[in-house]
PDB file of C-alpha atoms in Angstrom:
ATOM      1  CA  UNK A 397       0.000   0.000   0.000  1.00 61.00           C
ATOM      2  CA  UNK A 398       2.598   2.378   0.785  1.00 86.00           C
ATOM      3  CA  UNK A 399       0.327   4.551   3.043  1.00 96.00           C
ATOM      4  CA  UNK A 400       1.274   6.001   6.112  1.00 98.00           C
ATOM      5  CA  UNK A 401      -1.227   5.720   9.288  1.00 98.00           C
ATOM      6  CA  UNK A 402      -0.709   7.447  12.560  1.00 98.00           C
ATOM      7  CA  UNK A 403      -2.859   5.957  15.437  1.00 98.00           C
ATOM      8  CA  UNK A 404      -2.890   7.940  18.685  1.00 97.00           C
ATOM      9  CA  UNK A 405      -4.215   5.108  21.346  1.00 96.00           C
ATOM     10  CA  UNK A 406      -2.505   4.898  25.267  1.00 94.00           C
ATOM     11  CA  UNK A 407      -3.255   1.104  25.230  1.00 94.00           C
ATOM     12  CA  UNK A 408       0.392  -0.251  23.965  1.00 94.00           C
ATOM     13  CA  UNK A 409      -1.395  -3.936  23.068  1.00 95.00           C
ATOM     14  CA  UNK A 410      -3.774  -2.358  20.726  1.00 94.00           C
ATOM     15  CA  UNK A 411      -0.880   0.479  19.322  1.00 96.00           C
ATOM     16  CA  UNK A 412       1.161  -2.938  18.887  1.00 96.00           C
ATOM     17  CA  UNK A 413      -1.707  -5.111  17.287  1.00 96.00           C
ATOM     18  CA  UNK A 414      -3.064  -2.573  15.021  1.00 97.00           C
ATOM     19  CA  UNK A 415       0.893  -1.988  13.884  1.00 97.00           C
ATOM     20  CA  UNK A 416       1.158  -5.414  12.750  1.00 97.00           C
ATOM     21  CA  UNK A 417      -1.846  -5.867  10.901  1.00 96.00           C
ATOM     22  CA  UNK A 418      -0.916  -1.873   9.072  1.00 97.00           C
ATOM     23  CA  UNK A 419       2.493  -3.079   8.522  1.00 96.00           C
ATOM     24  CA  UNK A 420       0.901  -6.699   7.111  1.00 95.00           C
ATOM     25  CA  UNK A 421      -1.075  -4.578   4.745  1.00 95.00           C
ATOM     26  CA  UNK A 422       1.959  -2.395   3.848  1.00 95.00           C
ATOM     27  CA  UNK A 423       1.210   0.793   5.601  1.00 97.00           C
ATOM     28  CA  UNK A 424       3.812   2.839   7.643  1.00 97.00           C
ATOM     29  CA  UNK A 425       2.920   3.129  11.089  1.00 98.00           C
ATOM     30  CA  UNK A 426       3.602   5.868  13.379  1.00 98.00           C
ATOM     31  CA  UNK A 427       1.904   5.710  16.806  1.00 97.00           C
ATOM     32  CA  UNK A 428       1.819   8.178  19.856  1.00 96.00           C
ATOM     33  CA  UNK A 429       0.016   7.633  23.489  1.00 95.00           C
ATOM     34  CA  UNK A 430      -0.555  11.223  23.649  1.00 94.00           C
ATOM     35  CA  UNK A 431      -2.297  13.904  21.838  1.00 94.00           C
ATOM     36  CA  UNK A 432       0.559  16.569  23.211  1.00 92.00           C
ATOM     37  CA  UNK A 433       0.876  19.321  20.594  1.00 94.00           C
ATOM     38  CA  UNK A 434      -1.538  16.904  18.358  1.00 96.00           C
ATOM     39  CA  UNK A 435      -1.615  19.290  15.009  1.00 95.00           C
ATOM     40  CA  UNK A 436       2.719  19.312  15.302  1.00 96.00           C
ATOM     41  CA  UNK A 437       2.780  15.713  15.123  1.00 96.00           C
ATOM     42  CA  UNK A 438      -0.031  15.243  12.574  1.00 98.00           C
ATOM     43  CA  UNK A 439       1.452  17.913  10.391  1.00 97.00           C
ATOM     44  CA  UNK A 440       5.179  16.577  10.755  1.00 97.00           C
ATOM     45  CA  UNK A 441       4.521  12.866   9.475  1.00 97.00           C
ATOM     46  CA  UNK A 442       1.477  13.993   7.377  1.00 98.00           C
ATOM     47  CA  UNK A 443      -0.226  10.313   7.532  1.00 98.00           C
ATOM     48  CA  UNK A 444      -2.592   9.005   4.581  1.00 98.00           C
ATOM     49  CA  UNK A 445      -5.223   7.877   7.617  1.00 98.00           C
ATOM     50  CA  UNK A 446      -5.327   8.975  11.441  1.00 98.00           C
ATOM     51  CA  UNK A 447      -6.855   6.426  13.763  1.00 98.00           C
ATOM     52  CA  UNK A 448      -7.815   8.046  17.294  1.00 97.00           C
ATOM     53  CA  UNK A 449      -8.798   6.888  20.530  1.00 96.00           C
ATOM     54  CA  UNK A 450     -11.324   8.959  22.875  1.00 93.00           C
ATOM     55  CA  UNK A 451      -9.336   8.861  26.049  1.00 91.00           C
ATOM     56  CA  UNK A 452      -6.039   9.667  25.797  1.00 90.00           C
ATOM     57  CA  UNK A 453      -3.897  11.831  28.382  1.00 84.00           C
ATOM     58  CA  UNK A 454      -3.602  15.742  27.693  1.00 87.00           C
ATOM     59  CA  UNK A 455      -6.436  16.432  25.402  1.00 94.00           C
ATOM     60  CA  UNK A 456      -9.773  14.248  24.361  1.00 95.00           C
ATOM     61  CA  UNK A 457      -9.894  12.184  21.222  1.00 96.00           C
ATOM     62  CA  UNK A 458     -12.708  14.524  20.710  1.00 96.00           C
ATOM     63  CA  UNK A 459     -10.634  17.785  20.872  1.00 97.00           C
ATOM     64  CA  UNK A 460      -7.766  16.245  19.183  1.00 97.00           C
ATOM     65  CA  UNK A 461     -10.252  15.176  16.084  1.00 98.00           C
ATOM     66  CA  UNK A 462     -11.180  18.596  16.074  1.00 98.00           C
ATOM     67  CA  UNK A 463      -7.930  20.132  16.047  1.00 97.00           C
ATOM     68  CA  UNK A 464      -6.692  18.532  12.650  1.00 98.00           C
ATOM     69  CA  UNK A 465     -10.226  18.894  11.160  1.00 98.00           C
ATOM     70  CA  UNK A 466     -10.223  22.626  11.961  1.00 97.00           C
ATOM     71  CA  UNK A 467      -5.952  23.172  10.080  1.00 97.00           C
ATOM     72  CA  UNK A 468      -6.350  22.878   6.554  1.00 97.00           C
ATOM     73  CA  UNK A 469      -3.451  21.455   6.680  1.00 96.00           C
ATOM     74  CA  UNK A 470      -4.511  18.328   8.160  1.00 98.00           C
ATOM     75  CA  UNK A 471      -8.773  18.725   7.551  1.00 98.00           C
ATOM     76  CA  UNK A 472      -8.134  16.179   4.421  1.00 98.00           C
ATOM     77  CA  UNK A 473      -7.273  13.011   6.527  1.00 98.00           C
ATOM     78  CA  UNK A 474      -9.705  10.820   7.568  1.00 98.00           C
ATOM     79  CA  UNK A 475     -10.021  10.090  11.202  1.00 98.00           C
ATOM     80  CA  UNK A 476     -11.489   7.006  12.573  1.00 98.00           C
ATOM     81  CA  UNK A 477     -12.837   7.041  15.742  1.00 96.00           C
ATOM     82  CA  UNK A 478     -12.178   4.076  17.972  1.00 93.00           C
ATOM     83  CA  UNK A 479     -13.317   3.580  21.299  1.00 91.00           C
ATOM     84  CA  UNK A 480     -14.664   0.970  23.596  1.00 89.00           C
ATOM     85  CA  UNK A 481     -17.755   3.501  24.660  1.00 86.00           C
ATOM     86  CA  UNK A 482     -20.980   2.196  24.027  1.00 88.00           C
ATOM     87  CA  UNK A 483     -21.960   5.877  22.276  1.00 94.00           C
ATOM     88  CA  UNK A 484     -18.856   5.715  19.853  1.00 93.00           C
ATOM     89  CA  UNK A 485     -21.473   7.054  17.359  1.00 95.00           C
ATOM     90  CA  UNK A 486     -22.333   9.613  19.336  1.00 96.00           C
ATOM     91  CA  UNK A 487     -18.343  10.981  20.201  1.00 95.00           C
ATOM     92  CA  UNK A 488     -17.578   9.850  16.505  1.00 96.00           C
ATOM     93  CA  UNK A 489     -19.558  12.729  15.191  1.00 97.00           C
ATOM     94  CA  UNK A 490     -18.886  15.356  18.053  1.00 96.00           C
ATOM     95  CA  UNK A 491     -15.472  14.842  17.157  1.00 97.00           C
ATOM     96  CA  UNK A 492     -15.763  15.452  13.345  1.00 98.00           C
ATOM     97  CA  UNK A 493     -14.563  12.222  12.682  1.00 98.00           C
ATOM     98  CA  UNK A 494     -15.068  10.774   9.136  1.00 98.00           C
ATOM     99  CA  UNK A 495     -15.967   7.117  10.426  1.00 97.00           C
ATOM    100  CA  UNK A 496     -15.559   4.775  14.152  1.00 97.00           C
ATOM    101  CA  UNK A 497     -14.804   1.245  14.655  1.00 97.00           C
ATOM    102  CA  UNK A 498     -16.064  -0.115  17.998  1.00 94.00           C
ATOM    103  CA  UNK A 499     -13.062  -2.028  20.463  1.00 93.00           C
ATOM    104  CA  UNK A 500     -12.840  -4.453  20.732  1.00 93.00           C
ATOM    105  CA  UNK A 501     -12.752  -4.876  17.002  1.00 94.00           C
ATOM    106  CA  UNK A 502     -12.424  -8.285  14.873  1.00 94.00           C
ATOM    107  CA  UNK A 503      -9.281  -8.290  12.327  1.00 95.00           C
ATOM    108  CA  UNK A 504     -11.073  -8.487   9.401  1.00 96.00           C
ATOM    109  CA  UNK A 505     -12.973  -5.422   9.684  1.00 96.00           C
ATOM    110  CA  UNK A 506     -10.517  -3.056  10.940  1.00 97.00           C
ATOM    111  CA  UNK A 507      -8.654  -4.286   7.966  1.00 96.00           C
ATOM    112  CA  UNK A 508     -11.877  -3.381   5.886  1.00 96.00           C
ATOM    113  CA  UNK A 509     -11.721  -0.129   7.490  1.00 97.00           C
ATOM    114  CA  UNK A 510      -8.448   0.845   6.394  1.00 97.00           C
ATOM    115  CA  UNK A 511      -9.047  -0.411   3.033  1.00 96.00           C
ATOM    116  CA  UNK A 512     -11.662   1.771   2.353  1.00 97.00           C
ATOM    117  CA  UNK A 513      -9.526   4.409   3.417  1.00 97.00           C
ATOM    118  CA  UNK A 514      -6.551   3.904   1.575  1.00 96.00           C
ATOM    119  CA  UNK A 515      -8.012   1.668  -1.140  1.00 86.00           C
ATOM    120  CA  UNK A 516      -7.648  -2.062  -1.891  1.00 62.00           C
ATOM    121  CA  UNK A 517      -3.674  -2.288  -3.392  1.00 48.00           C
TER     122      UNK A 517
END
């Protein structure tokens, strides 16, 4: 594929498993537990697809999405929202997300996720 993804997640076992399975479909991975200075790191690796947790230490998942959908910059990536909250729809669109994926997620589908995304090569 030869996209780049950034996921910002403070869970190392699910930065770690979604790595592999990015890095199995080609991708470049860059991950981050925080959201400190969020539009500085989206801007310096300028990913192909942001994946973004809701609770993550500094600033929300919600914030953060709104952050790189408010730089123009950065407003052209999609975000998916994932979170184990039962109203992931709900935060998905607060946030200005462009789609969510529910944790705990099955393989396949995050992998359909990112497809969509970055398209099928």
């Amino acid at each position: 594929m030869n996209k780049k993804v950034f996921i910002f997640d403070d869970n190392r076992d699910i930065l770690e498993l979604c790595s592999d399975i990015l890095e199995d479909l080609g991708c470049e991975v860059k991950t981050s537990p925080t959201t400190n200075h969020i539009e500085n790191q989206v801007t310096e690796y300028m990913p192909d697809l942001i994946f973004m947790d809701n609770w993550l230490p500094d600033i929300s998942g919600i914030e953060a999405t709104k952050l790189i959908k408010a730089n123009k910059d950065t407003a052209h990536i999609p975000v998916i929202y994932f979170t184990a909250n039962s109203n992931i729809q709900m935060l998905s669109a607060e946030a200005g997300a462009d789609d969510y994926l529910e944790k705990p997620f099955d393989i396949s589908t995050f992998e359909d996720i990112v497809r969509k995304y970055l398209g099928n090569n």
